[in-house]
PDB file of C-alpha atoms in Angstrom:
ATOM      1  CA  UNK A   1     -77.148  50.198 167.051  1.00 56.00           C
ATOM      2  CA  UNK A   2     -78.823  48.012 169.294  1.00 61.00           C
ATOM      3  CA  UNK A   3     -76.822  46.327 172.174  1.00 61.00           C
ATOM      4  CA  UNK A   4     -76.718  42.872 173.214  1.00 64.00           C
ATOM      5  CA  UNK A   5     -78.759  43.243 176.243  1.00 64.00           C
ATOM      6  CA  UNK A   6     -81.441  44.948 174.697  1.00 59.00           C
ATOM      7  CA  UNK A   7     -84.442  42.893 173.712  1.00 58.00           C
ATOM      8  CA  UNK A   8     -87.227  43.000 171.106  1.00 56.00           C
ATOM      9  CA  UNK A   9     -90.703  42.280 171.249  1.00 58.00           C
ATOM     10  CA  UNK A  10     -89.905  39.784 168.253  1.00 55.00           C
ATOM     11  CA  UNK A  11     -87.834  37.731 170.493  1.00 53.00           C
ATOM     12  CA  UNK A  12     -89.905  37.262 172.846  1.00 56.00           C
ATOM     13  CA  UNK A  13     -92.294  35.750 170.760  1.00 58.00           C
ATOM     14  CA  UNK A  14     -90.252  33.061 169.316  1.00 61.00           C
ATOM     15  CA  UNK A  15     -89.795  30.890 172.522  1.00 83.00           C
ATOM     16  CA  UNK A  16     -93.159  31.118 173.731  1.00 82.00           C
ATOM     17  CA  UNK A  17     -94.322  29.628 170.212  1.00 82.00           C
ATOM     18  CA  UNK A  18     -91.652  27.038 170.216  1.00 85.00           C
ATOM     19  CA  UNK A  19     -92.813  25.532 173.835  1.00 88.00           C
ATOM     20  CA  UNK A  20     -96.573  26.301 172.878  1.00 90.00           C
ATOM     21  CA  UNK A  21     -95.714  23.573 170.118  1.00 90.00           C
ATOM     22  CA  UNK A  22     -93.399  21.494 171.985  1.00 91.00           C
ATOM     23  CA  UNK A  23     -96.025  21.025 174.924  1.00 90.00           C
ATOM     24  CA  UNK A  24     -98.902  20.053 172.374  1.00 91.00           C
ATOM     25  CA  UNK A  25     -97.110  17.667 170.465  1.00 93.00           C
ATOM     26  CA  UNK A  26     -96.316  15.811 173.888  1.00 90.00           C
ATOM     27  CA  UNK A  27     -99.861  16.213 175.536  1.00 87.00           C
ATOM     28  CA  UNK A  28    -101.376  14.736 171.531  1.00 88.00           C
ATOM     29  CA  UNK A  29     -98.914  12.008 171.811  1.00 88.00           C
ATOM     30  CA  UNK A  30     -99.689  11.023 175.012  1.00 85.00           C
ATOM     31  CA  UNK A  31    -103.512  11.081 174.067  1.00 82.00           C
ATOM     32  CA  UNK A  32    -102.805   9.021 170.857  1.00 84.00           C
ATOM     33  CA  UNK A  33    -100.265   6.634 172.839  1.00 82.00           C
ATOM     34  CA  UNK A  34    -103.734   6.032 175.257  1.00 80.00           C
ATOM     35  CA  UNK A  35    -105.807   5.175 172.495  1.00 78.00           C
ATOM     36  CA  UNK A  36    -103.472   3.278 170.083  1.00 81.00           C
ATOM     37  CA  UNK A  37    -101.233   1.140 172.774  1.00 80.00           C
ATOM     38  CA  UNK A  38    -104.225   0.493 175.138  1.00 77.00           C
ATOM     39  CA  UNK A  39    -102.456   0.390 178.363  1.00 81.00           C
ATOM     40  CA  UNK A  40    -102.730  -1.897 181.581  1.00 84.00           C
ATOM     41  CA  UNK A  41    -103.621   1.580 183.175  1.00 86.00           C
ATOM     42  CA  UNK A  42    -104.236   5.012 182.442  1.00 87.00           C
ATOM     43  CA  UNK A  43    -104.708   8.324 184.727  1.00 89.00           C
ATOM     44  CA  UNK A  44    -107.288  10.847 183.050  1.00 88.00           C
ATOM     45  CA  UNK A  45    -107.690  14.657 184.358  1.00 90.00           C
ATOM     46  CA  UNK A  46    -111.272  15.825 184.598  1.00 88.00           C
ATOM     47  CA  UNK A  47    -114.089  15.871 187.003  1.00 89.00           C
ATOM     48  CA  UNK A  48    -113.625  12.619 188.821  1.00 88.00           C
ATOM     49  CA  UNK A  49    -117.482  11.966 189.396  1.00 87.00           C
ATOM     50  CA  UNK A  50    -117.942  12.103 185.855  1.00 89.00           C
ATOM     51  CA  UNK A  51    -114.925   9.975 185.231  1.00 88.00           C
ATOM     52  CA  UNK A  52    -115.385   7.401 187.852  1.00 87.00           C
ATOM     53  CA  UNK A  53    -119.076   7.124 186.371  1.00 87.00           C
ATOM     54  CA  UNK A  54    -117.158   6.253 182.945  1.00 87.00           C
ATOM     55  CA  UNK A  55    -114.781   3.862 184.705  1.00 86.00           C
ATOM     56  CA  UNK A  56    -118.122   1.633 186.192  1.00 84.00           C
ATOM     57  CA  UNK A  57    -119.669   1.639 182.837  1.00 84.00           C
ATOM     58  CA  UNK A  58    -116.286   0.434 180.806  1.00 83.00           C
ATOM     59  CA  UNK A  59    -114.540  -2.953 181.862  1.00 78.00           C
ATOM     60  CA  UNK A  60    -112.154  -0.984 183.698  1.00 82.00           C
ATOM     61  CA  UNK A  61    -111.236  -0.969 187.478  1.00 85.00           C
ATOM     62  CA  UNK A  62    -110.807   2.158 189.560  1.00 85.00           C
ATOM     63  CA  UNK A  63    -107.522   2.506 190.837  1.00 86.00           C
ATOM     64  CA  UNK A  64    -107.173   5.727 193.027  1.00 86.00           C
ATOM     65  CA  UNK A  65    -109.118   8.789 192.322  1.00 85.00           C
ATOM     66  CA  UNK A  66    -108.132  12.785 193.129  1.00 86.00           C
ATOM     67  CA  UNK A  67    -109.028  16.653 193.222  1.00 86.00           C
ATOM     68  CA  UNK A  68    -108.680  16.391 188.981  1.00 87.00           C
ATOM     69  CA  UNK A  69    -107.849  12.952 187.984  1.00 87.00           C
ATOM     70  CA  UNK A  70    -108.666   9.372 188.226  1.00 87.00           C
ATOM     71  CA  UNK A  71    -106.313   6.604 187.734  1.00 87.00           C
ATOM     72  CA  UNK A  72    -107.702   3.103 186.091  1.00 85.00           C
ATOM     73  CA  UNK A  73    -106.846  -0.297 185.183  1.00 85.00           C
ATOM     74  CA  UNK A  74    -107.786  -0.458 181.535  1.00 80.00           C
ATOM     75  CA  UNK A  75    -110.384  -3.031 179.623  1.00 78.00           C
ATOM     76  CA  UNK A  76    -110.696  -3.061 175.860  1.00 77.00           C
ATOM     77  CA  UNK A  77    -112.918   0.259 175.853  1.00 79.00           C
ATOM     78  CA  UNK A  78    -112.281   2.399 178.830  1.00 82.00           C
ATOM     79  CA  UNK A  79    -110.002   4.874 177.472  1.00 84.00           C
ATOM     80  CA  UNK A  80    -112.812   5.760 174.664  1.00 85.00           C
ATOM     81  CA  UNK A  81    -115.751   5.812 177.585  1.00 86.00           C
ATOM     82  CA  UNK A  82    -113.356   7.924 179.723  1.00 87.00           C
ATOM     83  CA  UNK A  83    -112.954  10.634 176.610  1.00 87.00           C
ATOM     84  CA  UNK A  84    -116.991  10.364 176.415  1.00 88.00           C
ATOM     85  CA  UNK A  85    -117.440  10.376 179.558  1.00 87.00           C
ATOM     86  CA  UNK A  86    -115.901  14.210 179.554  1.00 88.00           C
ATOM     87  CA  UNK A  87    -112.058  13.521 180.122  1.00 88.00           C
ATOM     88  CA  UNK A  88    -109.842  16.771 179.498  1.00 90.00           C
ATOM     89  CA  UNK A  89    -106.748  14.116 178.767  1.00 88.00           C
ATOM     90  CA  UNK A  90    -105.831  10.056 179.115  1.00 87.00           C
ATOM     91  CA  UNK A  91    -102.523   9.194 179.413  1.00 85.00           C
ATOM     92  CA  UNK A  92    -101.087   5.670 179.564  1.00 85.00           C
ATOM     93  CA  UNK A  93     -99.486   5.190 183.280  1.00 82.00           C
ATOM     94  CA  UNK A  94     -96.050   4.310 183.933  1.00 69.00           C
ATOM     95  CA  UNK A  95     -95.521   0.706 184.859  1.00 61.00           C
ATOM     96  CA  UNK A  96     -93.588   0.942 187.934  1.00 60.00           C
ATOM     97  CA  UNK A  97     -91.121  -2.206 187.317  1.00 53.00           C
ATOM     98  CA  UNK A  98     -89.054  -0.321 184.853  1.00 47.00           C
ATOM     99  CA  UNK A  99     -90.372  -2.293 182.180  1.00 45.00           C
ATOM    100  CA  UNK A 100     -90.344  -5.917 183.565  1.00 46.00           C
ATOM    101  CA  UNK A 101     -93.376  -7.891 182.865  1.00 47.00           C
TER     102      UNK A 101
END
């Protein structure tokens, strides 16, 4: 009889699926929310050159750039020339006056 301490391989596999499919619901839903809301400003993760290259050829301004991300002020198409442009993920950014226009 096995004892409550004891753990099977079969166990082990169950949470690891569940937060393989929690965390790619939330990183597709953030993608989707990028291209559906169009936000005042997005942060992308890729190679910056790449991406600030996509950010000068959208109507977007270039907000701060990093190691593995730039951050940009949106225009109608920069989210789509940022994903062209070779961006791993956009993600709408968080407005930082808790929702105030």
């Amino acid at each position: 009889m096995p004892m409550t301490i004891e753990s099977t391989p079969a166990s082990r596999k169950l949470p690891l699926a569940g937060l393989f499919a929690v965390v790619s619901i939330w990183f597709s839903g953030m993608a989707i929310a990028a291209t559906a809301v169009r936000p005042d400003a997005v942060v992308a993760f890729g190679s910056p050159a790449r991406l600030i290259e996509a950010v000068t050829r959208s109507d977007g301004s270039l907000l701060d750039a990093g190691r593995f991300f730039v951050a940009a002020r949106t225009g109608p198409s920069t989210v789509r020339t940022l994903y062209a442009g070779g961006a791993w993920f956009v993600w709408p950014a968080l407005a930082r006056e808790c929702g105030r226009p």
